[in-house]
mmCIF file of N, CA and C in Angstrom:
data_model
loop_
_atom_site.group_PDB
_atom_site.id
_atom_site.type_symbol
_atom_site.label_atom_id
_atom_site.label_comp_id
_atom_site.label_asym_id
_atom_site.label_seq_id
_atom_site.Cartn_x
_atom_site.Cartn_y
_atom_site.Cartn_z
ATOM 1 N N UNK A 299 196.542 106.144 142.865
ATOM 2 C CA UNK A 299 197.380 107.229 143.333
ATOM 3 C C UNK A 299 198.676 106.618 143.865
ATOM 4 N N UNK A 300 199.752 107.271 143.370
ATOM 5 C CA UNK A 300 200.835 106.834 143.907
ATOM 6 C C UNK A 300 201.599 107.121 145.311
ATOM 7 N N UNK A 301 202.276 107.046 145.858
ATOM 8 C CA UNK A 301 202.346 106.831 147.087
ATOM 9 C C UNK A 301 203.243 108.424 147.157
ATOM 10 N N UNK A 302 203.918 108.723 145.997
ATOM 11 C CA UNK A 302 204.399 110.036 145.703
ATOM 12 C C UNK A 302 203.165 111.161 145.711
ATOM 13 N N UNK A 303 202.187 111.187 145.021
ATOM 14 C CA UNK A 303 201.463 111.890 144.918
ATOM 15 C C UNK A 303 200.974 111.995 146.058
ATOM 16 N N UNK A 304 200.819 111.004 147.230
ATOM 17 C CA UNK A 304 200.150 111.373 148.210
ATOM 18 C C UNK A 304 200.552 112.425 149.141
ATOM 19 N N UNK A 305 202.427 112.238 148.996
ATOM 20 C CA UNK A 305 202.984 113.342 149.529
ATOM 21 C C UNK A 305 202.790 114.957 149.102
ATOM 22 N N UNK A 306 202.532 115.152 147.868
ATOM 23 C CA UNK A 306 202.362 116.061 146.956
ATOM 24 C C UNK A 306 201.319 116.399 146.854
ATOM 25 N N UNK A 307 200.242 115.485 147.590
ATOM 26 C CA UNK A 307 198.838 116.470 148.043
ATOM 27 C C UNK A 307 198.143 115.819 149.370
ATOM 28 N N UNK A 308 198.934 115.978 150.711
ATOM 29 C CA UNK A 308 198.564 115.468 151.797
ATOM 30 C C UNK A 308 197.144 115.559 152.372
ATOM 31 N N UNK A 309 196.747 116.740 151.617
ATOM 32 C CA UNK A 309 194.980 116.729 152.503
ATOM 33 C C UNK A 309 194.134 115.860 151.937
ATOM 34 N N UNK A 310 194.523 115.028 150.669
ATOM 35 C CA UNK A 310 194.041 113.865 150.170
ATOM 36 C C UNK A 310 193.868 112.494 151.256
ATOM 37 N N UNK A 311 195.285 112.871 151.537
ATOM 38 C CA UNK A 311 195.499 111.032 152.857
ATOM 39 C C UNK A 311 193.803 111.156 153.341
ATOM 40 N N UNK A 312 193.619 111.812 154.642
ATOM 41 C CA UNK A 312 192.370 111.914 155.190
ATOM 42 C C UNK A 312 191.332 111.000 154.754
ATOM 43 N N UNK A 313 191.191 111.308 153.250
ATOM 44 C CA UNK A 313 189.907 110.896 152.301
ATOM 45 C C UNK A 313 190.386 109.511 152.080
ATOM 46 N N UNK A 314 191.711 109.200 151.816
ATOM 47 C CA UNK A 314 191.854 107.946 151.713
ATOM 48 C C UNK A 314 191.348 107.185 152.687
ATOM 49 N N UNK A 315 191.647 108.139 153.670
ATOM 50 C CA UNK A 315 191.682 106.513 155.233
ATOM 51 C C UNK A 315 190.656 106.545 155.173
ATOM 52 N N UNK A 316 189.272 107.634 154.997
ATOM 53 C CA UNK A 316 188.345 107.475 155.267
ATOM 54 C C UNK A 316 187.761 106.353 154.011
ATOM 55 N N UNK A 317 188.149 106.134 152.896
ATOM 56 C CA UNK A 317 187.429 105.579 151.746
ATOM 57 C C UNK A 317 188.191 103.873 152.316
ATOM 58 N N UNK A 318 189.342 103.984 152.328
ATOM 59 C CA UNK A 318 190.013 102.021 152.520
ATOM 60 C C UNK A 318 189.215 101.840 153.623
ATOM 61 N N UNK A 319 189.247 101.892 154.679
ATOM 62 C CA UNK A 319 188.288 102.036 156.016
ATOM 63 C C UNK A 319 186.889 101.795 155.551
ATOM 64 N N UNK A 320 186.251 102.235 154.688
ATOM 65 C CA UNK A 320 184.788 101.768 154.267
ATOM 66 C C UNK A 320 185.297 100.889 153.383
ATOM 67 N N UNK A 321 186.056 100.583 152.202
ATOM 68 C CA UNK A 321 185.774 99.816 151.969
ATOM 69 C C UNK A 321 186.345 98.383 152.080
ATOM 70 N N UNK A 322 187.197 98.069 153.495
ATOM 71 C CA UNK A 322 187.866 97.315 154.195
ATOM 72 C C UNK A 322 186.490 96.751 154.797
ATOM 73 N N UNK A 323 185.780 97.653 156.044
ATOM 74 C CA UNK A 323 184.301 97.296 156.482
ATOM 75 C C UNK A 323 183.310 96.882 155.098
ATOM 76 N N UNK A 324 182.876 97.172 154.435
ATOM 77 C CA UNK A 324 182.084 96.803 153.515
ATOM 78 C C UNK A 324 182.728 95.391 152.854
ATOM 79 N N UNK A 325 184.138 95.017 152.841
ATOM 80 C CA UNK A 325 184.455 93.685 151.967
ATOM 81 C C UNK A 325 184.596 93.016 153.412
ATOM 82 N N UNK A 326 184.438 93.302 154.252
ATOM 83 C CA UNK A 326 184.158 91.942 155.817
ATOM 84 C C UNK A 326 182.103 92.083 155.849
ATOM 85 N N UNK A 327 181.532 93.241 155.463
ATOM 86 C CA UNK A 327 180.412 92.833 155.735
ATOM 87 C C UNK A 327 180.130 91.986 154.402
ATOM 88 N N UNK A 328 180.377 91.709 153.441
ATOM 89 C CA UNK A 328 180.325 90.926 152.023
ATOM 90 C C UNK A 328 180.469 89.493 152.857
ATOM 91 N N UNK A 329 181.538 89.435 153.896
ATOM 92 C CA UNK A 329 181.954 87.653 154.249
ATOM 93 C C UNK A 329 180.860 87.806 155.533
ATOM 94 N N UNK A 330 180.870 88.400 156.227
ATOM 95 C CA UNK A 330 180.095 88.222 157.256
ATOM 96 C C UNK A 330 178.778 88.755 157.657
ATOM 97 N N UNK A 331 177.978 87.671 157.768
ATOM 98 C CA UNK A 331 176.252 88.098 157.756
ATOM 99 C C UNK A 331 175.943 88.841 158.447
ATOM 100 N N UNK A 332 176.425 89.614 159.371
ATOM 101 C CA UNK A 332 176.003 90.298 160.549
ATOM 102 C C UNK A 332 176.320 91.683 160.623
ATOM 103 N N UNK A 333 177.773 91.845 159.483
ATOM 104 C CA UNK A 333 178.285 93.213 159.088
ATOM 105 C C UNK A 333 177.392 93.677 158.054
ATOM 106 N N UNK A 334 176.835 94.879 157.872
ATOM 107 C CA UNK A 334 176.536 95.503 156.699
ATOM 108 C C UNK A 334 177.504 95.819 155.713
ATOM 109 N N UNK A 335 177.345 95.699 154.874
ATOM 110 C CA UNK A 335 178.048 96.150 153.574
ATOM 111 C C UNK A 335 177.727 97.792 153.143
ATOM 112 N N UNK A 336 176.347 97.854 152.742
ATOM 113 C CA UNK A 336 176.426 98.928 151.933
ATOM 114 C C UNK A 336 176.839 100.290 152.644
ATOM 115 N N UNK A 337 176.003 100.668 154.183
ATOM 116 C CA UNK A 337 177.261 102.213 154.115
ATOM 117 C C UNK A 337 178.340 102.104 154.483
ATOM 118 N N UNK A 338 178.969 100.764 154.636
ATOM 119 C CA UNK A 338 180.597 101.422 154.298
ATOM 120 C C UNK A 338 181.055 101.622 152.979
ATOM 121 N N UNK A 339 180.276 100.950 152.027
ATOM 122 C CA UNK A 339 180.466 101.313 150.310
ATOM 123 C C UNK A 339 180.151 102.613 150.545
ATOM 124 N N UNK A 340 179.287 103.144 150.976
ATOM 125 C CA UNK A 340 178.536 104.970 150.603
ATOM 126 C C UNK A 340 179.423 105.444 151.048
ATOM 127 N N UNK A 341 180.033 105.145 152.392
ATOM 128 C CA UNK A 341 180.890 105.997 153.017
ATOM 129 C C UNK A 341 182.184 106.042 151.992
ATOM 130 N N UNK A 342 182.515 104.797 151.474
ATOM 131 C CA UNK A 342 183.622 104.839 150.683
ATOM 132 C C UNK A 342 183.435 105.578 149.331
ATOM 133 N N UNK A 343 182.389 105.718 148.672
ATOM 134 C CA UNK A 343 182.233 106.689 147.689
ATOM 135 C C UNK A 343 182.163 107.040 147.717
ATOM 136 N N UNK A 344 181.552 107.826 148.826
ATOM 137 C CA UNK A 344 181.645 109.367 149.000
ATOM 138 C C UNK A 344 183.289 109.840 149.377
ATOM 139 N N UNK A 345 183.678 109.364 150.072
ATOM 140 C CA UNK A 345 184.830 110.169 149.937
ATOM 141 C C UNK A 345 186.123 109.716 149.101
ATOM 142 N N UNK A 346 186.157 108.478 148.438
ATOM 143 C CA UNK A 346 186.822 108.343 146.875
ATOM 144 C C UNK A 346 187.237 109.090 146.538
ATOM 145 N N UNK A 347 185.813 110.176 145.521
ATOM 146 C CA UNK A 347 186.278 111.205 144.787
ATOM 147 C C UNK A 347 187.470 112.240 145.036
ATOM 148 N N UNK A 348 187.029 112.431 146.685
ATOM 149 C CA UNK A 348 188.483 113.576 147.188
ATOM 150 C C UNK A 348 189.818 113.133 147.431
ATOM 151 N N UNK A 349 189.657 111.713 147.729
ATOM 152 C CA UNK A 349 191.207 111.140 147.880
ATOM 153 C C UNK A 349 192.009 110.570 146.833
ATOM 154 N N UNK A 350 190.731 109.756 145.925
ATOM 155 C CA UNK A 350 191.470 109.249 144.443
ATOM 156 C C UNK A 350 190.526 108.919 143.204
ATOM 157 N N UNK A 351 190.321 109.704 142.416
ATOM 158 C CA UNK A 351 189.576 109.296 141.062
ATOM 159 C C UNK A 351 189.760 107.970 140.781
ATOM 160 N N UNK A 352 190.973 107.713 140.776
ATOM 161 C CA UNK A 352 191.071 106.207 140.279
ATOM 162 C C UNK A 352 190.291 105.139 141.224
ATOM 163 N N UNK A 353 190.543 105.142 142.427
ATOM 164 C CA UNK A 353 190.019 104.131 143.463
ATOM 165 C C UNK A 353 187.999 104.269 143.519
ATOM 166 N N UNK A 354 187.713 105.747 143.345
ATOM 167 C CA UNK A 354 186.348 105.705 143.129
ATOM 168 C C UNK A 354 186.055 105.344 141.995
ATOM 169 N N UNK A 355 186.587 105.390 140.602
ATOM 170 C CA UNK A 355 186.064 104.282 139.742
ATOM 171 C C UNK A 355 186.258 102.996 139.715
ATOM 172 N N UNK A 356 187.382 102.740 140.707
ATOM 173 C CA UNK A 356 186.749 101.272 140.538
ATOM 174 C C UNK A 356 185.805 101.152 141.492
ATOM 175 N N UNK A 357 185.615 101.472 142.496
ATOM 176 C CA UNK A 357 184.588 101.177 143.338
ATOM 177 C C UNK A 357 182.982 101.309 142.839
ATOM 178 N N UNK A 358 183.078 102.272 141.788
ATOM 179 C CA UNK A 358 181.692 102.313 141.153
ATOM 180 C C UNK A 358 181.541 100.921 140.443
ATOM 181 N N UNK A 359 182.779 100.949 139.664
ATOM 182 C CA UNK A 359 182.431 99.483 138.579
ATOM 183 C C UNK A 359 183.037 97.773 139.173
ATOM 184 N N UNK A 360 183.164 98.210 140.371
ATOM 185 C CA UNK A 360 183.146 96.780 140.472
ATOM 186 C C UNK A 360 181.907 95.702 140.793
ATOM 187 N N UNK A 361 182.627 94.465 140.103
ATOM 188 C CA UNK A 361 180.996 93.356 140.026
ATOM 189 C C UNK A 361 180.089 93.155 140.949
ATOM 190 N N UNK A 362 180.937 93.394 141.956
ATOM 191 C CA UNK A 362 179.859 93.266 144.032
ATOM 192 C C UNK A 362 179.199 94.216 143.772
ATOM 193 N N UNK A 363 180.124 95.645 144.569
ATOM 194 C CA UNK A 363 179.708 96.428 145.027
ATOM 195 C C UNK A 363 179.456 97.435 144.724
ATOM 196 N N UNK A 364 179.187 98.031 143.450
ATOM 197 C CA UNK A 364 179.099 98.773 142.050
ATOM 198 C C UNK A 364 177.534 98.758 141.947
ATOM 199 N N UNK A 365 176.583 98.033 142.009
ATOM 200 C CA UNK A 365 175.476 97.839 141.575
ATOM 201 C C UNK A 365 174.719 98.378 143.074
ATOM 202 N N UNK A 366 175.050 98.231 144.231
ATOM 203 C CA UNK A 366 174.667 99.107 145.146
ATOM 204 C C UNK A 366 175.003 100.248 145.110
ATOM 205 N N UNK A 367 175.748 100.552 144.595
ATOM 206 C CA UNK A 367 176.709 101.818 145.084
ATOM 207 C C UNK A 367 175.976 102.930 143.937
ATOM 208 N N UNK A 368 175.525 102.237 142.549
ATOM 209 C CA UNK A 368 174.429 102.725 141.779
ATOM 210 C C UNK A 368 173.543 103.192 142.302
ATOM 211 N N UNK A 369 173.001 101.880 142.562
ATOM 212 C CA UNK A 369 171.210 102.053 142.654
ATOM 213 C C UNK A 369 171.025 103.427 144.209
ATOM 214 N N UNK A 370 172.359 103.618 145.016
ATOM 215 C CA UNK A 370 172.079 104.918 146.171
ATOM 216 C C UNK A 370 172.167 106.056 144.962
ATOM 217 N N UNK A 371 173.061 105.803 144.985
ATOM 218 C CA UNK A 371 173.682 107.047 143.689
ATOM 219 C C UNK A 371 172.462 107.910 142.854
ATOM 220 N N UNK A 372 171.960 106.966 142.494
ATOM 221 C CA UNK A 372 170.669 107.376 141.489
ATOM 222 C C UNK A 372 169.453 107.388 141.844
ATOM 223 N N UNK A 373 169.109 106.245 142.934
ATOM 224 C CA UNK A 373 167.757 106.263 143.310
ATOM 225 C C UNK A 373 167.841 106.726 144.374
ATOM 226 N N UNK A 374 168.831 106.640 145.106
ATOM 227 C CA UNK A 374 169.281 106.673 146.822
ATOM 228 C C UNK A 374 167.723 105.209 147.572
ATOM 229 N N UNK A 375 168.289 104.068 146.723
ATOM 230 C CA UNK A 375 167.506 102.505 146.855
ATOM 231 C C UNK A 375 168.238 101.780 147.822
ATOM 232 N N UNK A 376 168.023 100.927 148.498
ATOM 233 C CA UNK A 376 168.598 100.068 149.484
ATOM 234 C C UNK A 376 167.580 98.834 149.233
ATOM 235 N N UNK A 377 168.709 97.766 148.970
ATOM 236 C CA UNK A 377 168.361 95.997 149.044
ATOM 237 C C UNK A 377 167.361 95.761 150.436
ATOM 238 N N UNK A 378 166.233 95.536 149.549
ATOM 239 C CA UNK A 378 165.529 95.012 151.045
ATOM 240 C C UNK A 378 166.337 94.250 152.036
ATOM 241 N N UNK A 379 166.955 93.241 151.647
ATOM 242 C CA UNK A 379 168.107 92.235 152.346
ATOM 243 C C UNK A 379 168.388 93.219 153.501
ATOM 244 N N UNK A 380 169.413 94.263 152.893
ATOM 245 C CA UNK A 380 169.935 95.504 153.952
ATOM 246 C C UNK A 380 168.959 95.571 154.891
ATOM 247 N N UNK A 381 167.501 96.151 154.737
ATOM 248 C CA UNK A 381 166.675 96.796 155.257
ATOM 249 C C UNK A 381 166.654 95.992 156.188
ATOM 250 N N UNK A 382 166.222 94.784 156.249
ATOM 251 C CA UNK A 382 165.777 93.969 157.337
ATOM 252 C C UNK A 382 167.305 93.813 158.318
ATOM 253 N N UNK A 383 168.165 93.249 157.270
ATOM 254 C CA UNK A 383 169.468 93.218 158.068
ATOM 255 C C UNK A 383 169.244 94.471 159.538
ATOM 256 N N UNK A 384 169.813 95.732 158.629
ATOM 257 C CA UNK A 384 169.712 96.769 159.617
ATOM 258 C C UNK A 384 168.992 97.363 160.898
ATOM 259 N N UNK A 385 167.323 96.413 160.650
ATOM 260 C CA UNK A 385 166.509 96.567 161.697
ATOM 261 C C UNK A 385 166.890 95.466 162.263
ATOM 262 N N UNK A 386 167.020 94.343 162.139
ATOM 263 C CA UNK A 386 167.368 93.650 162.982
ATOM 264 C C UNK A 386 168.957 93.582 163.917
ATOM 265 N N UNK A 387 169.691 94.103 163.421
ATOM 266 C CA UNK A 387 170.911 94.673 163.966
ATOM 267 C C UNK A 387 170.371 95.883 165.626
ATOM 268 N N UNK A 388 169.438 96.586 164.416
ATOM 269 C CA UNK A 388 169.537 97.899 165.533
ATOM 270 C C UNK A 388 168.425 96.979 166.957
ATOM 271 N N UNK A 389 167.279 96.343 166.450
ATOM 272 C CA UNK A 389 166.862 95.442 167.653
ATOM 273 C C UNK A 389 167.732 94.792 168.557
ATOM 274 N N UNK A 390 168.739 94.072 167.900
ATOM 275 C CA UNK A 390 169.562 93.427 168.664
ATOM 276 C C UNK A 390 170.725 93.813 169.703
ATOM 277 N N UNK A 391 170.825 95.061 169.230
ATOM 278 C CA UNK A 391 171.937 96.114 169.744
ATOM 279 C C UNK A 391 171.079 96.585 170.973
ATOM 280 N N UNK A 392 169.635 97.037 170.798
ATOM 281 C CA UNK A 392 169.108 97.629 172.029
ATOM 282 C C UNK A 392 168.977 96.734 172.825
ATOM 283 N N UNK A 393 168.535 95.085 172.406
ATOM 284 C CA UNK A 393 167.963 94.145 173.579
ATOM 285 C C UNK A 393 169.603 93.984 174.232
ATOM 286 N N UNK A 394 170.819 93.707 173.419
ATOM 287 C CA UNK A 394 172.408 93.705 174.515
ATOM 288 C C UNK A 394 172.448 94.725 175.334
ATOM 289 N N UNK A 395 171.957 95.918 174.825
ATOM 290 C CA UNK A 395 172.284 97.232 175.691
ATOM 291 C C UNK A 395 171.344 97.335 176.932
ATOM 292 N N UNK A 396 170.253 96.562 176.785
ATOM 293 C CA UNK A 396 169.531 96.042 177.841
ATOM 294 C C UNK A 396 170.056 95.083 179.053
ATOM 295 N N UNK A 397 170.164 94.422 178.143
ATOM 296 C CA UNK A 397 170.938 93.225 179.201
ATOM 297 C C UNK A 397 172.380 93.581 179.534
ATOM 298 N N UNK A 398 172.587 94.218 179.399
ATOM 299 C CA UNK A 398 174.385 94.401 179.812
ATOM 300 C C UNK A 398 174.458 95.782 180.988
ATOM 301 N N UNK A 399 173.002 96.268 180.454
ATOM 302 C CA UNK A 399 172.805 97.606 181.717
ATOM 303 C C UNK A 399 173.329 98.201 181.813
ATOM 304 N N UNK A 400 172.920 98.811 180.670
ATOM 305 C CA UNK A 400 172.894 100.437 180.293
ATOM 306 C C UNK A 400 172.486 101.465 180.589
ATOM 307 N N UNK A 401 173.074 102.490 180.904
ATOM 308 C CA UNK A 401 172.004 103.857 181.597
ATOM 309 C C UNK A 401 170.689 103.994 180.898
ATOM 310 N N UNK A 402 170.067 104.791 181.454
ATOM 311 C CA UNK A 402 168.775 104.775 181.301
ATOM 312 C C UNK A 402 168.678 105.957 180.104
ATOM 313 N N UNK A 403 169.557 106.855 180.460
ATOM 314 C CA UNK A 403 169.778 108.014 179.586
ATOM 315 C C UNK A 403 170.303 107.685 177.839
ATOM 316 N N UNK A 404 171.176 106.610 177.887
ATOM 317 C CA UNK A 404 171.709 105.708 176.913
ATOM 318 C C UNK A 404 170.924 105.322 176.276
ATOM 319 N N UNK A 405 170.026 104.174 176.392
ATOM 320 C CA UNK A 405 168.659 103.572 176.315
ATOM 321 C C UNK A 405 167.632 104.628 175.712
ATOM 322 N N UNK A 406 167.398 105.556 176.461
ATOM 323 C CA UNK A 406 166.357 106.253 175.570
ATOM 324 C C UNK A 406 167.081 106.930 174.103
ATOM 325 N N UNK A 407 168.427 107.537 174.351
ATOM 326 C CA UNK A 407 168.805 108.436 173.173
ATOM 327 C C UNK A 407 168.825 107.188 172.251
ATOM 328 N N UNK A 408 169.211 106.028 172.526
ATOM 329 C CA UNK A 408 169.332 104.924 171.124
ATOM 330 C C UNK A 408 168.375 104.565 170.581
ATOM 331 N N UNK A 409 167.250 104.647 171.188
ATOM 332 C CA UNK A 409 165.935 104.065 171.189
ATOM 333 C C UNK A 409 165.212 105.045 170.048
ATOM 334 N N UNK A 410 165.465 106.440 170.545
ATOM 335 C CA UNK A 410 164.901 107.499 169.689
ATOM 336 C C UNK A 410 165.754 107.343 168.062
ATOM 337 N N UNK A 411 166.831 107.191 168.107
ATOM 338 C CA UNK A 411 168.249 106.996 166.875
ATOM 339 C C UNK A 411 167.444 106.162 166.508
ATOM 340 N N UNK A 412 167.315 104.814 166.557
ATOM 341 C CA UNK A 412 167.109 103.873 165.978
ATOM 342 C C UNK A 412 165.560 104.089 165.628
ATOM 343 N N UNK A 413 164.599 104.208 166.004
ATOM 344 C CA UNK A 413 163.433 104.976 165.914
ATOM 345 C C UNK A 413 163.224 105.764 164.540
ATOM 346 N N UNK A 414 164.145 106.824 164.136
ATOM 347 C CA UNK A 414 164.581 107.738 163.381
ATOM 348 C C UNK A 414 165.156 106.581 162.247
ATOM 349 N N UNK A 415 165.926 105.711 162.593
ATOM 350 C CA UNK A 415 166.637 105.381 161.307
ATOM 351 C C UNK A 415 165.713 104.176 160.180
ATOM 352 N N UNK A 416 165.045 103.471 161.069
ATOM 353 C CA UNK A 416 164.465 102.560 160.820
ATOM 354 C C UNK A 416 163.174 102.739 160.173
ATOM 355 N N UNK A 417 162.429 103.993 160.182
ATOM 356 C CA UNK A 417 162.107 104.236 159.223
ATOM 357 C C UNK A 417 161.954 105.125 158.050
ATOM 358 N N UNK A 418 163.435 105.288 158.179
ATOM 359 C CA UNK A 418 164.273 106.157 157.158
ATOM 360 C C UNK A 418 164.865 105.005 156.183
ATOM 361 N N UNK A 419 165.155 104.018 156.391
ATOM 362 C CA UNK A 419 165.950 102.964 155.868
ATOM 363 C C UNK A 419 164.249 102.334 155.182
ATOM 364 N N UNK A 420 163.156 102.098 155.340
ATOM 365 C CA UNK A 420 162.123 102.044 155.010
ATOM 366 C C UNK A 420 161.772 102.605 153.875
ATOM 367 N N UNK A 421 161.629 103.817 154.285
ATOM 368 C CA UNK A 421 160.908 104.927 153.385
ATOM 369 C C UNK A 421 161.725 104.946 151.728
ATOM 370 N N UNK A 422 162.818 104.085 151.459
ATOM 371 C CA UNK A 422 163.656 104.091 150.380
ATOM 372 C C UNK A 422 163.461 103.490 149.381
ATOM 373 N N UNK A 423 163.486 103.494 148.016
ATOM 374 C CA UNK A 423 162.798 102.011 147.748
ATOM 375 C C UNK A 423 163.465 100.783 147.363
ATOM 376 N N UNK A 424 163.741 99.782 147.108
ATOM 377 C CA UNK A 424 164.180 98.482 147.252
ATOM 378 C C UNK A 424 165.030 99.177 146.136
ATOM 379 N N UNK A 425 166.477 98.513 146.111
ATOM 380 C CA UNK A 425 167.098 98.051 145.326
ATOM 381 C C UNK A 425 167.193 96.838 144.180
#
């Protein structure tokens, strides 16, 4: 999309920031072990389509992140890799939020979130 067109259909921008933004986060979680990658890809394909046809095809076909971005697409599958990644993220997030002393009220609502997600991120099947 050209930088003209963006003017010429502004409720597009939105979708952009929201799609470069995922997939800015998703190419730092690619370098860094600790970032997730894939939902900022989801997040970025999903909203692609509304900001730019062109930018969501490449994001489908590129060599990385294309083959995840599939296997949700179709199977709605997640890389075991992810899986564990993600539980161990969300463990690690509650034991800081522990130690850094956190309300108590805090603590339980994350506890229940993460509770909820973890075996939702489970229940999927491997990529």
């Amino acid at each position: 999309m050209s930088p003209t067109s963006i003017w010429r259909h502004p409720q597009r921008l939105p979708w952009l920031l929201v799609t470069w933004s995922g997939v800015a986060l998703g190419a730092l979680g690619a370098l860094l072990p600790l970032l997730p990658t894939t939902p900022f890809l989801i997040l970025a394909a999903w909203a692609a389509p509304k900001g730019s046809p062109r930018l969501h095809h490449w994001l489908c076909h590129h060599p990385h992140f294309g083959p995840a971005l599939e296997a949700w697409r179709t199977r709605r599958a997640i890389p075991r890799r992810g899986k564990w990644l993600a539980c161990t993220m969300l463990t690690a997030s509650l034991v800081w939020l522990i130690i850094s002393g956190a309300a108590p009220t805090v603590l339980l609502a994350l506890t229940m979130l993460f509770c909820a997600i973890a075996p939702f991120l489970w229940s999927r099947p491997d990529a």
